[in-house]
Short mmCIF file of C-alpha atoms and ligand atoms in Angstrom, two decimals:
data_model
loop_
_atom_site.label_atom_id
_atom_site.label_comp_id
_atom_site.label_asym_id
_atom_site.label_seq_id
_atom_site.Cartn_x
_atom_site.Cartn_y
_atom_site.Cartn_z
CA UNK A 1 100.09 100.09 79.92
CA UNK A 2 103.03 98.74 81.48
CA UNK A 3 105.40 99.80 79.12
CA UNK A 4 104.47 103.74 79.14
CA UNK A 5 107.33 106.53 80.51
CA UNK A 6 107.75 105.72 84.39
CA UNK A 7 107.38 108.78 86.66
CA UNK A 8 110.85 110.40 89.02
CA UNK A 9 109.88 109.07 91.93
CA UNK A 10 107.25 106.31 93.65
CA UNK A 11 105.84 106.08 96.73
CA UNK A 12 107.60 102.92 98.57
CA UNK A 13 107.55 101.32 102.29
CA UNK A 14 106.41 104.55 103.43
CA UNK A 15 109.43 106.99 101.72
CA UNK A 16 109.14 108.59 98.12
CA UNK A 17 111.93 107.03 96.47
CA UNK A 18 113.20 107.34 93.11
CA UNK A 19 111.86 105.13 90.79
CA UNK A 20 115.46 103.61 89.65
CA UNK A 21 116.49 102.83 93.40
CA UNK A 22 112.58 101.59 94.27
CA UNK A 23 113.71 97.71 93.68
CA UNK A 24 113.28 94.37 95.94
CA UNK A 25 114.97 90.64 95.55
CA UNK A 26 114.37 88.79 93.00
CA UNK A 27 112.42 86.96 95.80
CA UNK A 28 110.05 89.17 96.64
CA UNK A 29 109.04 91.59 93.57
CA UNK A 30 106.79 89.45 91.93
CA UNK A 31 105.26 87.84 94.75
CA UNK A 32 101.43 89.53 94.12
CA UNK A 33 99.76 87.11 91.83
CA UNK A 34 101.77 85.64 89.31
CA UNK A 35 104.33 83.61 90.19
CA UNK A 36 104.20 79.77 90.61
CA UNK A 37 106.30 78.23 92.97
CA UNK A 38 107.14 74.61 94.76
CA UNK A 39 108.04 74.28 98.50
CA UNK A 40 109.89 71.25 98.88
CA UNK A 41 112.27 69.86 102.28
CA UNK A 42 115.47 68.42 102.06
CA UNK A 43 116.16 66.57 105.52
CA UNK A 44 119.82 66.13 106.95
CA UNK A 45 120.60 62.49 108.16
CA UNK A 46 123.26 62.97 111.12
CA UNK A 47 124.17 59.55 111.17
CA UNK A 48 125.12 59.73 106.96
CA UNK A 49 125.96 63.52 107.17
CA UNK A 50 124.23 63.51 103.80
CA UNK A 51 121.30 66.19 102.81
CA UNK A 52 117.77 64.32 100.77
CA UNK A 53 115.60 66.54 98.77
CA UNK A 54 112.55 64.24 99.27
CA UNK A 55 110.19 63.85 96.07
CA UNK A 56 112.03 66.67 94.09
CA UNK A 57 110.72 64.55 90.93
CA UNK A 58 107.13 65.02 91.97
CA UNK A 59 107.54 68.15 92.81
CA UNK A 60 109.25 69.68 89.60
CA UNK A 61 106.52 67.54 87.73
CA UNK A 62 103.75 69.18 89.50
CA UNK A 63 105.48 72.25 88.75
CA UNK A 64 105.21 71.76 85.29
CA UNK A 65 101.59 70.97 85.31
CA UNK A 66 100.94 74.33 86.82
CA UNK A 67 103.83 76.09 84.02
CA UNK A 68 101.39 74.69 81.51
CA UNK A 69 97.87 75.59 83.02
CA UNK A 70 99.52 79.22 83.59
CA UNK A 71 100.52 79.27 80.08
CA UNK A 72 104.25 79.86 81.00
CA UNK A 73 107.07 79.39 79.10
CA UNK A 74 110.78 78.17 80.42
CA UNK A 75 113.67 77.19 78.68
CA UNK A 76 114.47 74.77 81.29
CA UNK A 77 113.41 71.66 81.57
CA UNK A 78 112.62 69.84 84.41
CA UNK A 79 116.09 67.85 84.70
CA UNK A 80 117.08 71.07 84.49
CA UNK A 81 115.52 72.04 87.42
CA UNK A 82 116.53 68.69 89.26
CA UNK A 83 120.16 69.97 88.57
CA UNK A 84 120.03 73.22 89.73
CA UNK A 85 118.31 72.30 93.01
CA UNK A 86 121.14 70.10 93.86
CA UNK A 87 123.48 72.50 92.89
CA UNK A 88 122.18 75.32 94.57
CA UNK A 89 121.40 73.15 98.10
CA UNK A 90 124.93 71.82 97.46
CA UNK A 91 126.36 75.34 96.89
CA UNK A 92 125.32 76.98 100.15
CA UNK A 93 126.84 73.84 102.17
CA UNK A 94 123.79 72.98 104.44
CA UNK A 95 124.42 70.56 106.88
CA UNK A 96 120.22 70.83 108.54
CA UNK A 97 116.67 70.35 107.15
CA UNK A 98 116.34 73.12 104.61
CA UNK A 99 113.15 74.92 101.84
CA UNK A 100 113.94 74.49 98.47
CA UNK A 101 111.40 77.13 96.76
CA UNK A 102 112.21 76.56 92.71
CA UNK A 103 109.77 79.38 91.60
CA UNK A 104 108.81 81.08 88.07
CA UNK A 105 107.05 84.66 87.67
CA UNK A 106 106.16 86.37 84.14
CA UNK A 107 108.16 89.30 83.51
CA UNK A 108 106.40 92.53 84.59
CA UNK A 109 105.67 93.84 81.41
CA UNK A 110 102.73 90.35 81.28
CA UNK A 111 99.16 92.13 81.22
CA UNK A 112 96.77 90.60 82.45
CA UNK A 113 94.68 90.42 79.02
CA UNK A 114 97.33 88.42 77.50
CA UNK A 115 99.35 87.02 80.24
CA UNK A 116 101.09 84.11 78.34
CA UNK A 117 104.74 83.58 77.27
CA UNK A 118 108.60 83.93 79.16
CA UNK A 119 109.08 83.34 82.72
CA UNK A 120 111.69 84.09 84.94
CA UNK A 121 113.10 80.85 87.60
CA UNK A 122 115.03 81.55 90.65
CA UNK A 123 115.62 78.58 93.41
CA UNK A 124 115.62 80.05 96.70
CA UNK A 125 116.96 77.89 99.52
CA UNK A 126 116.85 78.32 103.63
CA UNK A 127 116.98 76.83 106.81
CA UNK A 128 114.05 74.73 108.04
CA UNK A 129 113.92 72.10 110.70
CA UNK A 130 111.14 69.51 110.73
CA UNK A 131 108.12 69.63 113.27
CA UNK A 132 107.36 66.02 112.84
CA UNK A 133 107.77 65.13 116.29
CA UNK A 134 105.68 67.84 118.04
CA UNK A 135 104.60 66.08 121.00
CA UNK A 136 100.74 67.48 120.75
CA UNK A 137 97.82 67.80 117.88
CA UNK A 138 97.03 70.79 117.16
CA UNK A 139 93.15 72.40 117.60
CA UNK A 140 91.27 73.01 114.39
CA UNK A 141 87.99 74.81 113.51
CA UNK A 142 85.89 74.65 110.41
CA UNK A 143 86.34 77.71 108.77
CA UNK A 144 83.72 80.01 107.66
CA UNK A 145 85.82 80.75 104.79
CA UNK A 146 84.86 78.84 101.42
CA UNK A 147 87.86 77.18 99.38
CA UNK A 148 88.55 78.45 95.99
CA UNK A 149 87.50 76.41 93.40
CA UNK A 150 88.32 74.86 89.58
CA UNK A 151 86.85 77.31 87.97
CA UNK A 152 87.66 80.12 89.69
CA UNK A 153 91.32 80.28 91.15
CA UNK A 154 92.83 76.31 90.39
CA UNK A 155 93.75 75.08 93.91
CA UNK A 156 95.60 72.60 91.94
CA UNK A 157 98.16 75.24 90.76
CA UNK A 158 100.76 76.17 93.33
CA UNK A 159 100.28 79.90 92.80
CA UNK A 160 100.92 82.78 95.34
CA UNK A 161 97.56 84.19 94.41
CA UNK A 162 95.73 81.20 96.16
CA UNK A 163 97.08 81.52 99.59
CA UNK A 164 95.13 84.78 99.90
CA UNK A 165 92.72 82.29 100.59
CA UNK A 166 94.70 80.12 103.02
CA UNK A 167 95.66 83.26 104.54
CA UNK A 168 92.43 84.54 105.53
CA UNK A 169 90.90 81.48 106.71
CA UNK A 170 94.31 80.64 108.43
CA UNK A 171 94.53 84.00 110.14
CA UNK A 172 90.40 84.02 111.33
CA UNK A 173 91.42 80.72 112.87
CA UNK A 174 94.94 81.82 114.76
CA UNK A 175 92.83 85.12 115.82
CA UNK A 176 89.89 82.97 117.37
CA UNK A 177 92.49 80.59 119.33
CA UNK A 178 92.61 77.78 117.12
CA UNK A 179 96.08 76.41 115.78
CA UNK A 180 94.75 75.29 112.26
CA UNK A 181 91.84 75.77 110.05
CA UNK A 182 89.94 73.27 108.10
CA UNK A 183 88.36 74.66 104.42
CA UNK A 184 85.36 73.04 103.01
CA UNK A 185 84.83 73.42 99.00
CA UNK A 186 81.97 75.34 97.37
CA UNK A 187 79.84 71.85 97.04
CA UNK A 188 79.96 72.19 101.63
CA UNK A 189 82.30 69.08 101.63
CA UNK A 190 85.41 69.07 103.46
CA UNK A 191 88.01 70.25 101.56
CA UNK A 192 91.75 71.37 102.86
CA UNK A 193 93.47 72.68 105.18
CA UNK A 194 95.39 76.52 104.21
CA UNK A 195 98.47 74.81 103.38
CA UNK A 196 97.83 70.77 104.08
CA UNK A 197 95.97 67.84 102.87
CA UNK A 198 93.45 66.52 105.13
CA UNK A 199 92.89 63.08 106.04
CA UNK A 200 90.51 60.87 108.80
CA UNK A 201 90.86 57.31 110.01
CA UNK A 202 87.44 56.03 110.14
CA UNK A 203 86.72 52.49 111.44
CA UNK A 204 90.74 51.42 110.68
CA UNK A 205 90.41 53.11 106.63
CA UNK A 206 92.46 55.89 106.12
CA UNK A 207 89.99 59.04 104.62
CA UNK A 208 90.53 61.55 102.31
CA UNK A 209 88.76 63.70 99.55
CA UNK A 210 89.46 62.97 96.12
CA UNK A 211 91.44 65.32 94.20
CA UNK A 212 88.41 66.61 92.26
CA UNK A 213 87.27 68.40 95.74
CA UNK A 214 89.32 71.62 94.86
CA UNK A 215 92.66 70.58 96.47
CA UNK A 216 96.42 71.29 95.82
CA UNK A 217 97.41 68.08 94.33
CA UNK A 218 99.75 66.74 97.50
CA UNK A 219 102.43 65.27 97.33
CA UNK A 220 102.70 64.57 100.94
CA UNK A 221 98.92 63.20 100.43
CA UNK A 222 100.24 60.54 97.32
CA UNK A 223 103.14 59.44 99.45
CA UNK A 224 100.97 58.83 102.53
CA UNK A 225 98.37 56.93 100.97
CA UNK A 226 101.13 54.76 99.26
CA UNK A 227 102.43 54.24 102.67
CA UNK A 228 99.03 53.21 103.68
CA UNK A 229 98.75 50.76 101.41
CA UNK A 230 101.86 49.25 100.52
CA UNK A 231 103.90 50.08 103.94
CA UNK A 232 101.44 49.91 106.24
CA UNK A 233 98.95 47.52 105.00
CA UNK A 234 95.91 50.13 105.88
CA UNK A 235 93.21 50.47 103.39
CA UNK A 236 93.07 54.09 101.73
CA UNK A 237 89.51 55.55 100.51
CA UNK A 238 89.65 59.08 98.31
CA UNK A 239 86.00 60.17 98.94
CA UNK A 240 83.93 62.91 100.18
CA UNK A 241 83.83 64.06 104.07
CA UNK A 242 81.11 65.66 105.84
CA UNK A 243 82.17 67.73 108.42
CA UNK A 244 80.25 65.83 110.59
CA UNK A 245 82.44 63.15 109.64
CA UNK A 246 85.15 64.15 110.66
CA UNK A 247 83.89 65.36 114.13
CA UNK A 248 83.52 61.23 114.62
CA UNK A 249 87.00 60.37 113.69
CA UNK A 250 88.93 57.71 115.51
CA UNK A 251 92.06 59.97 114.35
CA UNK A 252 93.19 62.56 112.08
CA UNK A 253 95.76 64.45 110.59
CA UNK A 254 96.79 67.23 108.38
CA UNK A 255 99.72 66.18 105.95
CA UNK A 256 101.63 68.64 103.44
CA UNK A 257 105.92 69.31 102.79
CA UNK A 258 105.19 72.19 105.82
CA UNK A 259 102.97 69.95 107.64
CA UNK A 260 104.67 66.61 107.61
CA UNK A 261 102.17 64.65 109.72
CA UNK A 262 100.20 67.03 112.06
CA UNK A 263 98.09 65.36 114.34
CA UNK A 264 94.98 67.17 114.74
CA UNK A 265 93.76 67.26 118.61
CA UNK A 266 89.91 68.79 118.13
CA UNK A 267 87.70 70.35 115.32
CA UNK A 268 85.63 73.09 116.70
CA UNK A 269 86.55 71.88 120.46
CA UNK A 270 85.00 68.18 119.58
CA UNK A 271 88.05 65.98 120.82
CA UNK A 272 89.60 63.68 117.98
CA UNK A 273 90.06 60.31 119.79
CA UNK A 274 90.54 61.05 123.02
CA UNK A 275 92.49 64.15 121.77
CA UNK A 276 95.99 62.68 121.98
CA UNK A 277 97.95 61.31 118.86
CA UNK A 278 96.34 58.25 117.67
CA UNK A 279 98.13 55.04 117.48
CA UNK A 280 97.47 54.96 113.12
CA UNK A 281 98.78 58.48 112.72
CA UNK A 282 102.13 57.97 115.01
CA UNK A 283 102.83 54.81 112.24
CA UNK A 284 102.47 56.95 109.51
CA UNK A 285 104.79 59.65 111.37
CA UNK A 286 107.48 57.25 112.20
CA UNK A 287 107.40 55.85 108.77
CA UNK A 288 107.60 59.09 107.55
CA UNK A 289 110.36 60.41 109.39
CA UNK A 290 112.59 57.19 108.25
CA UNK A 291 111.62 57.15 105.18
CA UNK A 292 112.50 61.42 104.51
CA UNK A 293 115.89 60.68 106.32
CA UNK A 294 116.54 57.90 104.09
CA UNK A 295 117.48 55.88 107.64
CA UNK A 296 114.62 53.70 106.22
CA UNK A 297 116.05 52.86 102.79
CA UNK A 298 112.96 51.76 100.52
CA UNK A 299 111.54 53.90 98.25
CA UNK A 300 114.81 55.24 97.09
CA UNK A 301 113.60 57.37 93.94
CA UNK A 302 111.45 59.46 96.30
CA UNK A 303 115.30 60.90 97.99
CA UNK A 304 117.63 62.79 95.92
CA UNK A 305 121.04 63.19 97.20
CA UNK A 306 122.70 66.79 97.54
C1 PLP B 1 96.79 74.40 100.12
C2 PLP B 1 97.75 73.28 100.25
N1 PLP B 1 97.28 72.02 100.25
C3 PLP B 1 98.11 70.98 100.37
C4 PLP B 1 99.47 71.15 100.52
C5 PLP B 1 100.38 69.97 100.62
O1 PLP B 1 101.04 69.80 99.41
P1 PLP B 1 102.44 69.07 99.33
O2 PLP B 1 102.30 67.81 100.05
O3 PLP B 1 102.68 68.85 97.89
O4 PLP B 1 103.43 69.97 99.96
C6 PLP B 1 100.00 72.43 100.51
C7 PLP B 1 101.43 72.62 100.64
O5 PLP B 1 101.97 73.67 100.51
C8 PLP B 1 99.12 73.52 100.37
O6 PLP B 1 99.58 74.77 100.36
#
């Protein structure tokens, strides 16, 4: 099918163009279903005037686990990949918080009744400064829309294809006045935000779902519940949440590499706390924020110099 004759001319951003000149960026062409990608921030430390790629490692390893489950195949290997992100952030001489988006797509001529084999990487890198110290939470609803699940679309592969789901729950929620949206899973428990972990502080304990409720597999979501418990000596529960649940909340927060720590102001206009940023939350976002500079210097694996 995709390898028959290709007509003069196709039909492109709204001009017939001729096939041969009807081509995008590498960054864009294969963007519809099939490519795999991480998003990972590298944060600039004034005071050092050095650049940290925080948790490339976990990343590029969670990249791999979705390479496999997708059946791709590179010819890089994930040092590889640890390399060129250096090089690349190195190479365009940032001296802010940047994106580093290492991502793989088949080749076009994959069908979807065989779609195994060769992938193509490119390592796009941009400008991106962190949010982390918004002054506000941000309102949330419960979306209507259900999150994908194992068996359907893995959440737990980083593939384009699953944020048309975060995209249409996201956009409902923007649309009806809410900042953020809140997914449940098919089994009604609470599940993820479009494109963040979610987590609740319930009498002191710091809540989240397991990662058998159909989530992305954070990264953000392992380093804050090993802050939790080995930073800031708060105990950590992976379990189910009601929605109801989380109505009740002393605090809570979305948490993702876009996210950061988001405080989270209301759910479906019920106030979180007394809606203002809760005193366990602002820990974990100072912590954070040291810890991503590298002006706190524990944890040094988790920082990768450029
Ligand atoms: C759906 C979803 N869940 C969770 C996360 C957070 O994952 P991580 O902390 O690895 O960035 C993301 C981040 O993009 C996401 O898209």
């Amino acid at each position: 099918m995709w390898d028959t004759p290709h007509p003069q001319y196709i039909w492109l951003d709204g001009k017939i163009t001729p096939w041969e000149q009807a081509t995008m960026h590498v960054t864009h062409g294969h963007i519809f279903a099939h490519s795999i990608f991480e998003g990972i921030r590298a944060y600039w430390n004034p005071q050092r005037e050095k650049l940290y790629i925080f948790r490339l490692h976990a990343h590029l390893e969670r990249l791999y686990r979705s390479i496999k489950i997708m059946r791709m195949e590179t010819p890089f290997s994930l040092e590889d990949l640890v390399r060129a992100s250096v090089e690349i952030a190195g190479a365009n001489t940032y001296r802010e918080d940047i994106y580093v988006f290492p991502t793989l797509f088949f080749a076009p001529t994959t069908f979807l009744s065989k779609m195994v084999g060769p992938a193509h990487t490119y390592i796009n890198t941009f400008p991106n400064a962190s949010q982390l110290s918004r002054p506000t939470g941000v309102k949330a609803c419960i979306s209507s829309w259900t999150r994908i699940t194992d068996n359907m679309l893995p959440a737990r592969v980083k593939c384009w294809a699953n944020y048309r789901n975060s995209a249409i729950a996201w956009t409902d929620a923007t649309l009806s006045g809410y900042d953020e949206a809140i997914m449940m899973n098919t089994r009604g428990k609470v599940c993820e935000g479009p494109g963040a972990c979610v987590m609740m502080i319930q009498d002191g304990v710091l809540v989240t779902p397991p990662v058998t409720s159909d989530i992305l597999v954070s990264v953000t979501r392992n380093t804050i519940l090993q802050i939790g418990r080995e930073v800031l000596g708060i105990p950590v529960v992976e379990r189910d949440i009601d929605r109801t649940e989380l109505y009740t909340a002393e605090e809570a927060f979305f948490c993702g590499t876009g996210a950061e720590v988001k405080p989270i102001a209301s759910i479906d206009h019920h106030l979180i706390g007394n809606g203002e940023i809760g005193p366990i939350t602002q820990k974990f976002r100072k912590t954070y924020h040291d810890l991503i500079r590298g002006i706190d210097d524990r944890y040094p694996e988790w920082r990768t110099l450029v």
